[in-house]
């Protein structure tokens, strides 16, 4: 689709933060053209933080944004859903510092967007089109983006665990593939790490209802939604982190054991050096690309 979209009506949900364990209410609201994705802390006088790379803060076990000392934590699952559903402009209101984890995937956020509906807007959608390769390495970790007239991801992980091992997944993010192949994939964690992470102030809201829990020799709360659900969730995280580019990407991502820190490092590298990309719309001699979300009814233009 060549034009920006927002949601038709407001929708909300309630839950707890994965790491903080704090209760939180989240509302999605329509936004005007060109506004992008903006977080709003309703508990702090409606302070707003734009979902862009310049506001990236902590990225260890989740991606957090900070502006003037105000924090928004664990943004990646909702941002992934917004990109996957073709939403360019939205306000996200939360009344605490961390987004709700819900079931640990992007599916509940996708369902919210479906319930709200999509509205086509009059402004043409702008893309960051990669024209030169960018490659980043850190030990055995790797992430790169290459020129490509679409948006595809190839991701590999390697965990020394009988239920994971080395997994690789590749997906073209068009024709509804995000909904079918990525959105339901849940976050995961290892039971042996529980006490150490709690001592670090993390996973206070984690449970078997919002994460895949791995014991030393198997899965505590199966079954999996996909045989390779672990690597698919990493793709989900990547899509959400790359939403911080502020515009949709045209390029091919290749990642191996990358993680949030390298995802956001790639965002920073792209935004810092415009020689690697050019701004394009679908009329700029790009192929006729389908909307990333697949077939969804679109309301009247604003």
Coordinates of N, CA, C and O in Angstrom, one line a residue, residues 2 22 30 48 70 73-74 81 87 95 119 123 139 152 158 172 202 220 255 258 260 263 266 275 281 287 289 292:
X2 N 0.5 2.2 -0.8 CA 1.4 3.4 -1.0 C 1.1 4.5 0.0 O 1.7 5.6 -0.1
X22 N 4.6 -4.7 37.3 CA 3.7 -3.6 37.6 C 2.4 -3.7 36.8 O 2.5 -3.9 35.6
X30 N -5.9 6.6 17.4 CA -5.5 7.1 16.1 C -4.6 8.3 16.2 O -4.6 9.0 17.2
X48 N 5.3 12.7 26.3 CA 5.4 11.9 25.1 C 6.8 11.5 24.7 O 7.7 12.4 24.8
X70 N 12.4 10.2 31.3 CA 11.2 9.5 31.4 C 11.3 8.2 30.6 O 11.8 8.2 29.4
X73 N 9.4 1.1 28.8 CA 10.1 -0.2 28.7 C 9.4 -1.3 28.0 O 8.1 -1.3 28.0
X74 N 10.1 -2.2 27.3 CA 9.6 -3.4 26.7 C 8.6 -3.0 25.6 O 7.5 -3.4 25.5
X81 N 3.9 -5.5 16.2 CA 2.5 -5.7 15.7 C 2.1 -4.5 14.8 O 1.4 -4.7 13.8
X87 N 0.5 -0.2 10.4 CA 0.1 1.0 11.1 C 1.3 1.9 11.1 O 2.3 1.6 11.7
X95 N 0.0 3.9 31.6 CA 0.0 4.6 32.9 C 1.0 4.0 33.8 O 0.9 4.1 35.0
X119 N -7.4 2.6 9.0 CA -7.8 3.7 8.2 C -6.7 4.3 7.3 O -5.6 4.6 7.8
X123 N -1.5 10.8 3.1 CA -0.1 11.0 2.9 C 0.6 9.7 2.3 O 0.3 8.6 2.9
X139 N 31.9 -10.3 18.3 CA 32.2 -11.7 18.7 C 31.6 -12.6 17.7 O 31.8 -12.5 16.5
X152 N 12.7 -8.5 4.0 CA 12.8 -9.9 4.4 C 13.8 -10.0 5.5 O 14.7 -9.1 5.7
X158 N 21.4 -19.9 18.3 CA 22.1 -21.2 18.7 C 22.1 -21.2 20.3 O 22.9 -20.5 20.9
X172 N 9.6 -13.5 4.2 CA 9.3 -12.3 3.5 C 8.1 -11.7 4.1 O 7.0 -12.3 4.3
X202 N 14.7 -8.1 37.3 CA 14.0 -8.5 36.0 C 13.0 -9.6 36.3 O 12.9 -10.2 37.3
X220 N 8.7 -26.7 30.1 CA 7.8 -26.9 31.3 C 6.4 -26.7 30.9 O 5.5 -27.3 31.5
X255 N 20.6 -11.9 10.3 CA 21.1 -11.8 11.7 C 21.4 -13.2 12.2 O 20.8 -14.2 11.9
X258 N 21.9 -12.2 17.2 CA 22.1 -10.7 17.4 C 21.5 -10.2 18.7 O 22.3 -9.8 19.5
X260 N 18.7 -7.6 21.1 CA 18.2 -6.3 21.1 C 19.3 -5.2 20.9 O 19.1 -4.3 20.2
X263 N 20.3 -5.2 17.3 CA 19.2 -4.6 16.5 C 19.2 -3.1 16.5 O 19.1 -2.4 15.5
X266 N 22.1 -1.4 14.8 CA 21.8 -1.3 13.4 C 21.0 -0.1 13.0 O 21.2 0.7 12.1
X275 N 24.3 7.9 3.6 CA 24.8 7.4 2.4 C 24.4 5.9 2.1 O 24.6 5.4 1.0
X281 N 9.2 6.4 -2.0 CA 7.7 6.0 -1.9 C 7.5 5.0 -3.0 O 8.4 4.7 -3.8
X287 N 8.8 -1.7 -6.9 CA 7.9 -2.6 -7.3 C 6.6 -2.4 -6.6 O 6.5 -1.8 -5.5
X289 N 4.4 -3.3 -4.2 CA 4.5 -4.2 -3.1 C 3.1 -4.3 -2.3 O 2.5 -3.3 -2.2
X292 N 2.3 -5.1 4.2 CA 2.9 -6.1 5.0 C 1.9 -6.9 5.8 O 2.1 -8.1 6.1

